[in-house]
Amino acid sequence: MATLADVASLAGYNKSTVSRALARPEMVAPETLTRILAAADQLGYVLNRTASQLARGRTGLAAFVVPTLENAFFAPIIGGAQARAAESDLHLTVTVASDVTALERLAAQVDGLILAAPRGTDADVTTIGAIKPTVLVDREVPGLPSVVADTATAIGAVVEGLAVRGHRRIAYIGGPPGSWQDPGREAAARNAAARSGAELTVHGPFPATFAAGVAAADEVLATGATAVVPYATALALGLMLTFRGRDVHVPDDIVVSAETTVTHALGAPGIPAIDVDGEGLGRTAMDLLTTTLLTTALLTDPGERRRLPVKVTWSR
Amino acid sequence: MATLADVASLAGYNKSTVSRALARPEMVAPETLTRILAAADQLGYVLNRTASQLARGRTGLAAFVVPTLENAFFAPIIGGAQARAAESDLHLTVTVASDVTALERLAAQVDGLILAAPRGTDADVTTIGAIKPTVLVDREVPGLPSVVADTATAIGAVVEGLAVRGHRRIAYIGGPPGSWQDPGREAAARNAAARSGAELTVHGPFPATFAAGVAAADEVLATGATAVVPYATALALGLMLTFRGRDVHVPDDIVVSAETTVTHALGAPGIPAIDVDGEGLGRTAMDLLTTTLLTTALLTDPGERRRLPVKVTWSR
DNA sequence: TGAGGTCATGCAACCGGTTGCACAACCGGT
DNA sequence: ACCGGTTGTGCAACCGGTTGCATGACCTCA
């Protein structure tokens, strides 16, 4: 592997000049630049990132932390973040982590963090945020930049729409324990139900998995609900399939909200779909992180908060 | 941030001794070790990986490359790999990538790669393997270490079991174009069908998504099949729910194989379940990678191949 | 023509560990 | 008491870039 010094001696310049030529071409004379570039590609020179990172005190690493990878919800978010990361020349390492100590260890190794739907207390999250620039996804904590999908509003709209369509008894299936989004969604569901005179039962907490949906099904059936609004798609699928096993017809006997791709499959009208722009979340998070990295004002910055709208549609 | 030098001066030793104490405790006197450790944690010292990497000429990074994150199939594999990576003090960066050039760029930045179910030709994969130690998951290519789940055998068993249970017409739903596993699975399904006198129709290719399952449903119904063996769980869910929308009863009218968690939901007997030990795959892959990294014999090593059995169970 | 400026480049000190080698202290055996 | 062999630690040279500062060439304007 060719080094800066190799290129320098071949081109007849000093290491430092070569370094500048490569990093900030406008700082060197045009002729110098062409000579150095020629030498560089003659030798097939590639920047050694490790050395570069050491010298400038940054790792070039950003960590994307999820509480679990089982939930496909995070896939597009990660995809979006990754796409943006590549543009700004960062490596994104995806990590599954929950406890604070693991996060603290991780924080020491990277330039910045994106915490997606972190469990744990505000204090825990703040601790991490104090170590390295941190952006939150689907969670808000005072003083930290964040981007959340406004699913609560969408769920309110869904509950209201269901009531309008004649559903008098609606079940809300809560998300995993510790979920920051859950209380807001539940509240939105409650308000909407109260507003439109429907009765709402709340179930949970449940992890956002297919198996949990299966487990929740009988509890929901017992309430006599004719419509269900689950926290996550995986729950919806578990519910639907189990209803099916119980000979309860979806959506004739009971309606379950899910993503468009899922509700499409049923080919029946009047089913609400909630679609979150995962890639958008990821991209936005990464944008916030890179701007935070540039303005290393760590603690002075109040932390920008963004909310992305969530789309509600009704099949027909 | 405390450095080696800080710890050294606090403990009253030289940098080098501290470095040894931390990296190879058996090389220093016991008392020295305890003093140094005390000083280190009094200062909250953490190794600077970048510096360490530069000095030893390795990046400490391994890349886990998946063709997509939409498929939850990879989640446990990544989890398993990550767990092992942490043990051997490697960072695992999860990356979504498909084209060779992106992989080549990535390969330059890491110590080793795990390619999970890579599409692309054998030559493409070999190219990457020639750059950096590479381990394949769910794919085999001559000369590279790999670990695959023996899903083909499981699928053969499922088809045979279905035939034994009286199904005369069975549909196999193929996986994504370029999938290495697909031909083997299809062949296993064909052989089993032929052996047991059932008729097999093959459909696809389809991406391993819920939406694709939806799209495949009608095609399958048209064949009059009473049992379906899909490539992936997501496909199975799409199929089941769409059958439901078509008023085709699952599993009375048609049986669909899936994972145990899914077939459980139906609460009916005689449904085949195929369960892959994802974490095992991930762990094994990482083990192969670390051994390859130690014996940097890159090209001389023929490449160990491992096959992990896949469990088939029938609900009752 | 000389003072003040700009521009391009070199020098050398970093960044924070790792490691080969030298050296001193101490061991047991003759 | 002497010698070859361990054992534990320090010294200093790396790893491969980055960057503040100094230097000298050249330009401009009074």
XYZ file of C-alpha atoms (C1' of nucleotides) in Angstrom:
692
model
C 0.000 0.000 0.000
C 1.357 3.350 -1.027
C 1.541 6.040 1.643
C 1.534 9.795 1.563
C 5.285 9.770 1.886
C 5.626 7.561 -1.187
C 3.511 9.890 -3.239
C 5.428 12.872 -1.891
C 8.820 11.542 -2.831
C 7.664 10.429 -6.249
C 6.159 13.824 -6.946
C 9.044 15.657 -5.350
C 7.088 17.402 -2.639
C 6.644 17.193 1.081
C 4.100 14.964 2.793
C 2.221 17.982 3.989
C 1.834 19.421 0.532
C 0.504 16.143 -0.737
C -1.902 15.959 2.145
C -3.192 19.418 1.305
C -3.369 18.709 -2.387
C -5.621 15.785 -1.698
C -7.749 17.282 1.030
C -7.929 20.892 -0.055
C -6.853 21.244 -3.668
C -7.439 24.985 -3.689
C -4.561 25.448 -1.271
C -1.856 24.318 -3.665
C -0.620 25.598 -6.987
C -2.393 24.126 -10.006
C 0.733 22.576 -11.403
C 1.633 21.051 -8.061
C -1.818 19.600 -7.919
C -1.616 17.888 -11.271
C 1.820 16.448 -10.525
C 0.713 15.138 -7.178
C -2.464 13.648 -8.556
C -0.483 11.975 -11.303
C 1.936 10.490 -8.785
C -0.920 9.436 -6.550
C -2.755 7.496 -9.135
C 0.399 6.075 -10.616
C 0.987 4.523 -7.203
C -2.665 3.707 -6.672
C -2.630 5.682 -3.490
C -5.645 5.426 -1.167
C -6.057 7.448 1.977
C -5.564 5.431 5.126
C -8.664 6.317 7.046
C -7.382 5.071 10.334
C -4.399 7.363 10.248
C -6.503 10.230 9.060
C -8.994 9.673 11.836
C -6.324 9.506 14.480
C -4.768 12.728 13.332
C -7.997 14.659 13.212
C -9.431 13.123 16.319
C -12.546 11.721 14.762
C -13.483 8.158 14.088
C -15.626 8.656 11.032
C -18.079 6.285 12.642
C -21.670 6.877 13.528
C -23.669 4.331 15.435
C -27.268 3.559 14.702
C -28.680 1.940 17.794
C -31.890 -0.038 17.767
C -33.537 -1.824 20.669
C -34.116 -4.867 18.464
C -33.719 -5.930 14.873
C -36.734 -8.209 14.937
C -38.993 -5.327 14.128
C -38.849 -4.685 10.388
C -40.001 -1.154 11.155
C -36.393 -0.128 11.563
C -35.252 -1.490 8.213
C -36.202 1.468 6.053
C -35.052 3.900 8.723
C -31.637 2.321 8.735
C -31.652 2.318 4.963
C -32.383 6.020 4.848
C -29.749 6.850 7.434
C -27.211 4.712 5.669
C -27.793 6.397 2.365
C -27.180 9.806 3.909
C -24.213 8.571 5.901
C -22.514 7.380 2.755
C -22.914 10.827 1.246
C -21.184 12.535 4.135
C -18.424 9.965 4.220
C -19.388 8.342 7.482
C -19.592 4.696 8.343
C -22.805 3.669 9.973
C -22.593 0.789 12.357
C -25.889 -0.712 13.300
C -25.955 -1.977 16.841
C -28.507 -3.642 19.013
C -28.249 -2.246 22.503
C -30.426 -1.279 25.381
C -28.586 -0.777 28.634
C -26.810 2.463 29.370
C -23.421 1.001 30.078
C -23.260 -0.695 26.695
C -24.231 2.588 25.109
C -21.616 4.501 27.039
C -18.958 2.098 25.867
C -20.202 2.458 22.338
C -20.332 6.235 22.558
C -16.633 6.322 23.340
C -15.913 4.697 19.997
C -17.862 6.815 17.573
C -18.346 10.391 16.500
C -22.072 10.407 17.018
C -25.100 8.302 17.738
C -28.584 7.869 16.441
C -30.774 6.218 19.006
C -33.886 4.738 17.473
C -36.814 4.384 19.833
C -34.577 4.032 22.875
C -36.077 2.571 26.006
C -34.701 3.777 29.325
C -35.287 6.972 31.220
C -34.764 10.503 30.004
C -31.794 10.681 32.332
C -30.213 7.648 30.678
C -30.613 9.162 27.260
C -29.304 12.511 28.425
C -26.228 10.786 29.811
C -25.409 9.429 26.388
C -26.169 12.736 24.750
C -23.645 14.403 27.013
C -20.871 12.114 25.795
C -21.314 12.399 22.070
C -23.600 14.196 19.649
C -26.801 12.225 19.673
C -29.957 12.281 17.623
C -33.122 10.541 18.681
C -35.595 8.802 16.433
C -39.137 8.292 17.627
C -38.404 9.761 20.992
C -38.046 13.233 22.395
C -35.922 14.248 25.327
C -35.330 17.864 26.345
C -32.087 19.232 24.966
C -31.488 16.634 22.285
C -32.260 16.864 18.593
C -34.873 14.394 17.519
C -37.139 13.326 14.720
C -40.356 11.485 15.373
C -43.052 10.098 13.182
C -46.298 11.616 14.302
C -48.040 8.298 14.571
C -50.130 9.481 17.500
C -52.032 11.888 15.310
C -52.491 9.201 12.708
C -53.857 6.814 15.282
C -56.270 9.450 16.510
C -57.494 9.864 12.952
C -57.866 6.131 12.568
C -59.888 5.746 15.742
C -62.093 8.626 14.777
C -62.559 7.246 11.295
C -63.491 3.867 12.674
C -66.081 5.454 14.968
C -67.519 7.359 12.044
C -67.796 4.094 10.149
C -69.907 2.710 12.935
C -67.483 0.913 15.189
C -68.644 1.377 18.773
C -66.058 -0.738 20.468
C -62.399 -0.362 19.534
C -59.285 -1.978 20.967
C -55.866 -0.348 21.157
C -52.965 -2.785 21.412
C -50.074 -1.133 23.197
C -46.434 -1.440 22.253
C -43.433 -2.692 24.146
C -42.871 -1.693 27.764
C -40.779 1.428 27.928
C -41.842 2.629 24.512
C -41.865 6.413 24.449
C -44.380 6.557 21.634
C -46.918 4.335 23.289
C -48.407 6.727 25.866
C -48.883 9.401 23.229
C -50.567 7.000 20.880
C -52.769 5.631 23.580
C -53.761 9.127 24.621
C -54.551 10.042 21.029
C -56.680 6.931 20.713
C -58.497 7.701 23.960
C -59.182 11.286 23.004
C -60.439 10.347 19.590
C -62.687 7.681 21.056
C -64.096 10.040 23.668
C -64.614 12.727 21.053
C -66.514 10.413 18.769
C -68.414 8.521 21.417
C -66.809 5.113 20.926
C -65.617 2.828 23.653
C -61.898 2.105 23.749
C -60.202 -0.792 25.495
C -56.459 -0.699 25.932
C -54.324 -3.829 25.928
C -50.692 -4.430 26.551
C -47.865 -3.775 26.804
C -46.773 -6.153 24.062
C -43.482 -6.452 22.203
C -43.808 -5.543 18.551
C -43.721 -9.120 17.315
C -45.906 -11.542 15.461
C -45.968 -13.875 18.448
C -47.227 -11.115 20.730
C -50.029 -10.432 18.297
C -51.018 -14.059 18.551
C -50.956 -13.817 22.314
C -53.086 -10.681 22.340
C -55.814 -11.995 20.080
C -58.046 -13.765 22.555
C -57.908 -10.879 24.984
C -59.159 -8.613 22.233
C -61.906 -10.957 21.124
C -63.165 -11.117 24.708
C -63.907 -7.385 24.648
C -66.260 -7.748 21.715
C -64.382 -5.088 19.792
C -65.114 -4.762 16.089
C -61.962 -2.845 15.320
C -58.365 -3.102 16.496
C -55.582 -0.574 16.322
C -52.263 -2.256 17.088
C -48.996 -0.556 17.860
C -47.043 -2.295 15.129
C -47.466 -4.179 11.884
C -46.112 -7.412 13.295
C -48.773 -7.300 16.001
C -51.430 -6.702 13.378
C -50.350 -9.752 11.435
C -50.330 -11.933 14.519
C -53.784 -10.714 15.429
C -55.260 -11.181 11.988
C -53.946 -14.665 11.543
C -55.072 -15.753 14.965
C -58.536 -14.303 14.457
C -58.546 -16.410 11.367
C -57.699 -19.468 13.433
C -60.619 -18.633 15.724
C -62.954 -18.391 12.766
C -63.405 -14.697 13.239
C -63.548 -13.055 9.850
C -61.250 -10.169 9.005
C -62.485 -7.591 8.098
C -66.182 -8.592 8.229
C -66.217 -9.421 11.927
C -63.297 -7.326 12.995
C -61.141 -4.687 11.336
C -57.421 -4.401 12.023
C -55.363 -1.394 11.031
C -51.911 -1.988 9.551
C -49.675 -0.764 6.761
C -51.023 -0.304 3.266
C -49.193 -3.312 1.922
C -50.983 -5.459 4.481
C -54.461 -3.988 4.229
C -54.202 -4.255 0.455
C -53.969 -7.989 0.774
C -57.445 -8.200 2.223
C -59.036 -6.580 -0.770
C -61.897 -5.219 1.311
C -63.072 -1.636 1.807
C -63.060 0.398 4.993
C -59.764 -0.747 6.412
C -57.465 1.941 7.793
C -53.809 1.949 6.855
C -51.052 3.798 8.672
C -47.858 4.379 6.749
C -44.712 5.809 8.233
C -42.013 7.180 5.954
C -39.178 5.190 7.452
C -36.562 6.297 4.976
C -37.511 9.870 5.624
C -37.010 9.361 9.329
C -33.595 7.854 8.731
C -32.501 10.560 6.343
C -33.675 13.312 8.634
C -31.964 11.772 11.623
C -28.698 11.543 9.772
C -29.028 15.120 8.566
C -29.541 16.296 12.108
C -26.539 14.312 13.215
C -24.207 15.670 10.579
C -25.211 19.247 11.295
C -24.693 18.591 14.992
C -21.280 17.147 14.231
C -20.300 20.244 12.317
C -21.462 22.703 14.938
C -19.883 20.858 17.826
C -21.834 23.013 20.263
C -22.815 19.839 22.063
C -24.389 21.285 25.175
C -25.369 24.782 24.133
C -27.630 23.617 21.340
C -31.203 23.316 22.532
C -31.792 20.416 20.148
C -33.941 20.728 17.093
C -37.128 18.690 17.102
C -38.812 17.546 13.963
C -42.042 15.720 13.426
C -42.792 13.856 10.268
C -46.409 13.403 9.289
C -47.783 9.885 9.066
C -50.187 9.018 6.290
C -53.600 7.515 6.965
C -55.583 5.965 4.136
C -58.760 3.907 3.941
C -59.112 1.024 1.554
C -62.110 0.917 -0.714
C -10.488 11.588 27.630
C -7.728 9.862 29.522
C -4.874 8.423 27.492
C -2.383 5.672 28.058
C 0.155 8.271 29.083
C -2.200 9.652 31.742
C -2.713 6.231 33.223
C 1.003 5.555 33.048
C 1.995 8.668 34.934
C -0.703 8.181 37.548
C 0.351 4.598 38.114
C 4.030 5.459 37.935
C 4.896 3.289 34.963
C 5.764 3.710 31.331
C 3.202 3.860 28.539
C 4.444 0.590 27.186
C 3.954 -1.229 30.444
C 0.437 0.056 30.696
C -0.254 -1.007 27.157
C 0.959 -4.496 27.966
C -0.927 -4.659 31.217
C -4.134 -3.952 29.395
C -3.556 -6.068 26.316
C -1.585 -8.958 27.761
C -1.895 -9.027 31.535
C 0.239 -12.132 31.877
C 3.239 -10.177 30.694
C 3.431 -7.887 33.712
C 3.954 -8.463 37.409
C 0.751 -9.049 39.348
C 1.225 -6.022 41.546
C 1.934 -3.829 38.559
C -1.239 -5.079 36.994
C -3.440 -4.214 39.938
C -1.936 -0.751 40.257
C -2.354 -0.032 36.603
C -5.895 -1.308 36.552
C -6.719 0.834 39.553
C -5.268 3.909 37.894
C -7.058 3.088 34.670
C -10.450 2.878 36.140
C -9.893 5.817 38.423
C -9.364 7.832 35.258
C -12.102 6.053 33.382
C -9.626 5.106 30.720
C -10.939 3.619 27.485
C -8.726 2.344 24.724
C -8.688 4.592 21.696
C -9.419 2.133 18.947
C -8.319 4.411 16.183
C -4.839 4.731 17.626
C -4.706 1.059 18.367
C -5.782 0.216 14.864
C -3.220 2.480 13.307
C -0.438 0.963 15.341
C -1.353 -2.625 14.618
C -2.391 -2.049 11.063
C -5.896 -3.376 11.360
C -9.183 -1.545 11.409
C -10.993 -3.702 13.928
C -14.014 -3.473 11.688
C -15.968 -6.270 10.138
C -18.768 -5.618 7.705
C -21.946 -7.607 7.667
C -23.475 -7.150 4.265
C -27.083 -7.932 3.528
C -28.928 -7.541 0.241
C -31.853 -5.920 2.067
C -32.987 -5.193 5.575
C -36.648 -5.611 4.752
C -36.403 -9.304 5.335
C -36.563 -9.971 9.079
C -34.794 -13.248 8.361
C -31.492 -11.470 8.727
C -32.253 -9.977 12.132
C -31.282 -12.948 14.272
C -28.311 -13.691 12.038
C -27.014 -10.203 12.572
C -27.729 -10.528 16.270
C -25.719 -13.711 16.517
C -22.828 -12.297 14.535
C -22.845 -9.157 16.594
C -22.714 -11.059 19.838
C -19.672 -12.982 18.679
C -18.067 -9.894 17.232
C -18.300 -8.146 20.559
C -16.529 -11.049 22.208
C -13.600 -10.890 19.847
C -13.443 -7.134 20.120
C -14.547 -6.350 16.616
C -17.012 -3.766 15.478
C -19.655 -5.054 13.153
C -21.004 -2.586 10.686
C -24.177 -3.695 9.009
C -24.431 -2.538 5.459
C -26.964 -2.895 2.720
C -25.159 -3.428 -0.544
C -25.470 -5.358 -3.733
C -23.204 -4.157 -6.504
C -19.588 -5.226 -6.631
C -18.100 -1.763 -6.759
C -19.791 -0.740 -3.537
C -18.511 -3.916 -1.950
C -15.005 -3.319 -3.196
C -15.024 0.142 -1.702
C -16.315 -1.285 1.542
C -13.746 -4.067 1.560
C -10.961 -1.513 1.530
C -12.220 -0.128 4.828
C -12.568 -3.227 6.944
C -10.642 -6.249 8.134
C -13.151 -8.757 6.897
C -16.589 -9.274 5.455
C -19.570 -11.465 6.014
C -21.768 -11.562 2.965
C -25.246 -12.763 3.758
C -27.103 -14.337 0.867
C -25.198 -12.289 -1.697
C -26.677 -12.022 -5.160
C -24.269 -11.632 -8.038
C -22.108 -14.157 -9.802
C -19.536 -16.465 -8.255
C -16.887 -14.354 -9.929
C -18.186 -11.216 -8.210
C -18.059 -12.874 -4.850
C -14.621 -14.287 -5.495
C -13.405 -10.826 -6.390
C -14.404 -9.548 -2.973
C -12.973 -12.600 -1.282
C -9.629 -11.886 -2.887
C -9.493 -8.430 -1.321
C -10.300 -9.252 2.263
C -11.120 -12.346 4.306
C -14.718 -13.099 3.515
C -17.284 -15.488 4.910
C -20.502 -16.326 3.140
C -23.860 -16.968 4.739
C -26.461 -18.938 2.846
C -24.324 -19.212 -0.180
C -21.401 -21.340 -1.249
C -18.654 -20.382 -3.638
C -15.562 -22.472 -4.262
C -12.617 -21.363 -2.182
C -14.476 -19.295 0.382
C -15.559 -20.314 3.863
C -19.301 -20.408 4.226
C -22.138 -21.440 6.446
C -25.538 -22.266 5.064
C -28.788 -23.322 6.600
C -29.805 -26.557 5.024
C -33.258 -25.334 4.182
C -33.375 -27.403 1.023
C -33.456 -30.638 2.976
C -36.102 -29.208 5.259
C -38.217 -28.234 2.302
C -37.863 -31.692 0.847
C -39.110 -33.113 4.134
C -42.021 -30.713 4.163
C -43.112 -31.586 0.660
C -42.843 -35.264 1.399
C -44.776 -34.849 4.637
C -47.495 -32.941 2.848
C -47.786 -35.698 0.255
C -48.024 -38.299 2.976
C -50.835 -36.284 4.511
C -52.742 -36.513 1.311
C -51.855 -33.379 -0.591
C -51.669 -34.244 -4.292
C -51.008 -30.799 -5.621
C -48.360 -28.621 -3.979
C -47.029 -25.193 -4.911
C -43.485 -24.001 -4.348
C -43.075 -20.235 -4.239
C -39.588 -19.272 -5.317
C -37.415 -16.607 -3.719
C -35.836 -13.475 -5.108
C -34.072 -13.522 -8.470
C -30.427 -14.331 -8.000
C -30.968 -16.207 -4.783
C -28.407 -18.943 -4.462
C -30.583 -21.002 -2.176
C -33.588 -21.027 -4.425
C -32.503 -23.576 -7.041
C -31.483 -26.042 -4.339
C -34.743 -25.659 -2.535
C -36.738 -25.977 -5.700
C -34.836 -29.111 -6.649
C -35.418 -30.589 -3.217
C -39.107 -29.832 -3.511
C -39.256 -31.409 -6.981
C -37.432 -34.520 -5.922
C -39.589 -34.980 -2.874
C -42.737 -34.488 -4.914
C -41.612 -36.953 -7.555
C -40.602 -39.460 -4.912
C -43.950 -39.289 -3.185
C -46.110 -39.020 -6.257
C -47.424 -35.505 -5.732
C -47.646 -32.815 -8.345
C -45.529 -29.729 -7.816
C -45.993 -26.336 -9.427
C -43.240 -23.788 -9.151
C -43.901 -20.066 -8.978
C -41.652 -17.081 -8.930
C -39.198 -15.583 -8.613
C -40.570 -13.321 -5.903
C -38.825 -10.976 -3.486
C -39.107 -12.136 0.101
C -41.733 -9.605 1.050
C -45.282 -9.526 2.271
C -46.372 -7.650 -0.831
C -44.925 -10.322 -3.089
C -46.862 -12.947 -1.179
C -50.007 -11.001 -1.897
C -49.098 -10.840 -5.553
C -48.434 -14.573 -5.737
C -51.673 -15.665 -4.127
C -53.981 -15.752 -7.102
C -51.453 -17.534 -9.249
C -51.283 -20.236 -6.627
C -55.026 -20.547 -6.234
C -55.344 -21.013 -9.969
C -53.307 -24.212 -9.777
C -55.742 -25.800 -7.376
C -52.952 -26.559 -4.937
C -53.955 -27.591 -1.426
C -50.558 -26.848 0.048
C -47.998 -24.099 -0.448
C -44.333 -24.007 0.427
C -43.026 -20.466 0.178
C -39.428 -19.360 0.145
C -39.764 -16.983 3.060
C -41.965 -16.169 6.018
C -42.967 -12.797 4.669
C -44.248 -14.497 1.532
C -46.192 -16.970 3.640
C -47.907 -14.177 5.534
C -48.814 -12.356 2.346
C -50.218 -15.550 0.903
C -52.220 -16.499 3.970
C -53.796 -13.129 4.399
C -54.669 -12.853 0.750
C -56.195 -16.325 0.696
C -58.250 -15.066 3.582
C -59.391 -12.106 1.485
C -60.385 -14.547 -1.254
C -62.425 -16.554 1.245
C -60.113 -19.488 0.956
C -59.727 -21.027 4.373
C -56.278 -21.582 5.825
C -55.539 -24.364 6.656
C -58.774 -26.189 5.773
C -58.705 -25.319 2.086
C -55.014 -24.714 1.748
C -51.997 -25.273 3.967
C -49.069 -22.871 4.018
C -45.734 -23.695 5.594
C -44.014 -21.004 7.652
C -42.122 -20.557 10.893
C -43.389 -22.102 14.081
C -44.445 -18.762 15.523
C -46.700 -18.272 12.539
C -48.170 -21.747 12.231
C -48.876 -21.674 15.960
C -51.226 -18.778 15.417
C -53.537 -20.914 13.332
C -54.097 -23.409 16.084
C -54.762 -26.196 13.606
C -53.007 -29.554 13.172
C -51.006 -30.767 10.204
C -49.225 -27.554 9.335
C -45.513 -27.794 8.599
C -43.132 -25.357 10.218
C -39.584 -24.652 9.071
C -37.313 -23.013 11.606
C -33.853 -21.754 10.824
C -31.446 -21.082 13.662
C -30.555 -17.573 12.589
C -28.428 -16.773 15.592
C -26.504 -19.960 15.041
C -25.814 -18.943 11.461
C -24.583 -15.553 12.602
C -22.391 -16.942 15.325
C -20.891 -19.559 13.061
C -20.202 -17.025 10.355
C -18.410 -14.773 12.794
C -16.414 -17.675 14.152
C -15.289 -18.579 10.670
C -14.348 -14.990 10.034
C -12.279 -14.605 13.171
C -10.386 -17.804 12.517
C -9.775 -16.663 8.967
C -8.525 -13.344 10.280
C -6.077 -15.080 12.580
C -4.697 -17.423 9.964
C -4.282 -14.767 7.339
C -3.705 -17.441 4.756
C -6.230 -15.680 2.546
C -5.718 -17.561 -0.692
C -4.238 -20.852 0.389
C -7.173 -21.792 2.585
C -9.655 -23.903 0.657
C -12.494 -22.431 2.687
C -14.350 -24.400 5.272
C -17.991 -25.102 4.511
C -20.542 -25.684 7.173
C -24.162 -26.644 6.944
C -26.566 -26.073 9.773
C -29.605 -28.328 10.005
C -33.032 -26.751 9.735
C -35.806 -28.011 11.923
C -39.116 -29.219 10.530
C -42.106 -29.695 12.820
C -45.778 -30.432 12.284
C -48.447 -28.751 14.364
C -51.037 -30.930 16.004
C 12.654 51.059 -4.436
C 11.051 49.436 -0.263
C 7.271 48.177 2.990
C 3.352 45.287 3.546
C 0.759 41.359 1.742
C -0.462 37.138 -0.369
C 0.610 32.612 -1.802
C 2.819 28.103 -1.966
C 5.523 24.975 0.388
C 8.403 22.794 4.001
C 9.308 21.583 8.847
C 8.169 19.243 12.741
C 5.176 18.317 16.343
C 1.443 16.101 17.078
C -2.815 12.139 17.376
C -2.603 7.601 21.014
C -1.381 3.411 21.006
C 2.119 -0.963 19.876
C 6.297 -3.507 19.914
C 11.343 -4.877 19.136
C 15.171 -4.422 21.707
C 18.069 -3.311 25.605
C 18.868 -3.589 30.294
C 18.695 -4.600 35.160
C 17.275 -7.577 38.773
C 16.801 -11.946 40.303
C 16.657 -17.077 39.780
C 18.731 -21.727 40.577
C 22.604 -24.755 39.582
C 27.468 -25.983 39.821
C 31.081 -16.843 43.727
C 29.996 -17.176 38.807
C 27.125 -17.966 34.838
C 23.247 -18.764 31.661
C 18.432 -17.979 31.807
C 14.067 -15.780 33.146
C 11.234 -11.990 34.113
C 9.653 -7.234 34.319
C 10.072 -2.668 32.700
C 11.695 1.340 30.044
C 13.191 3.496 25.726
C 12.186 4.952 21.383
C 10.840 4.122 16.862
C 7.186 3.285 14.550
C 1.845 3.336 12.235
C 0.188 7.292 8.281
C -1.799 11.129 8.128
C -2.895 16.527 9.765
C -1.887 21.205 10.811
C 0.216 25.507 13.101
C 3.892 28.091 12.167
C 7.958 29.692 9.651
C 10.062 30.785 5.389
C 10.896 32.589 1.025
C 9.200 34.073 -3.507
C 6.592 37.173 -5.755
C 3.198 41.028 -6.245
C 1.373 45.613 -5.444
C 1.086 50.216 -4.267
C 2.926 54.395 -2.571
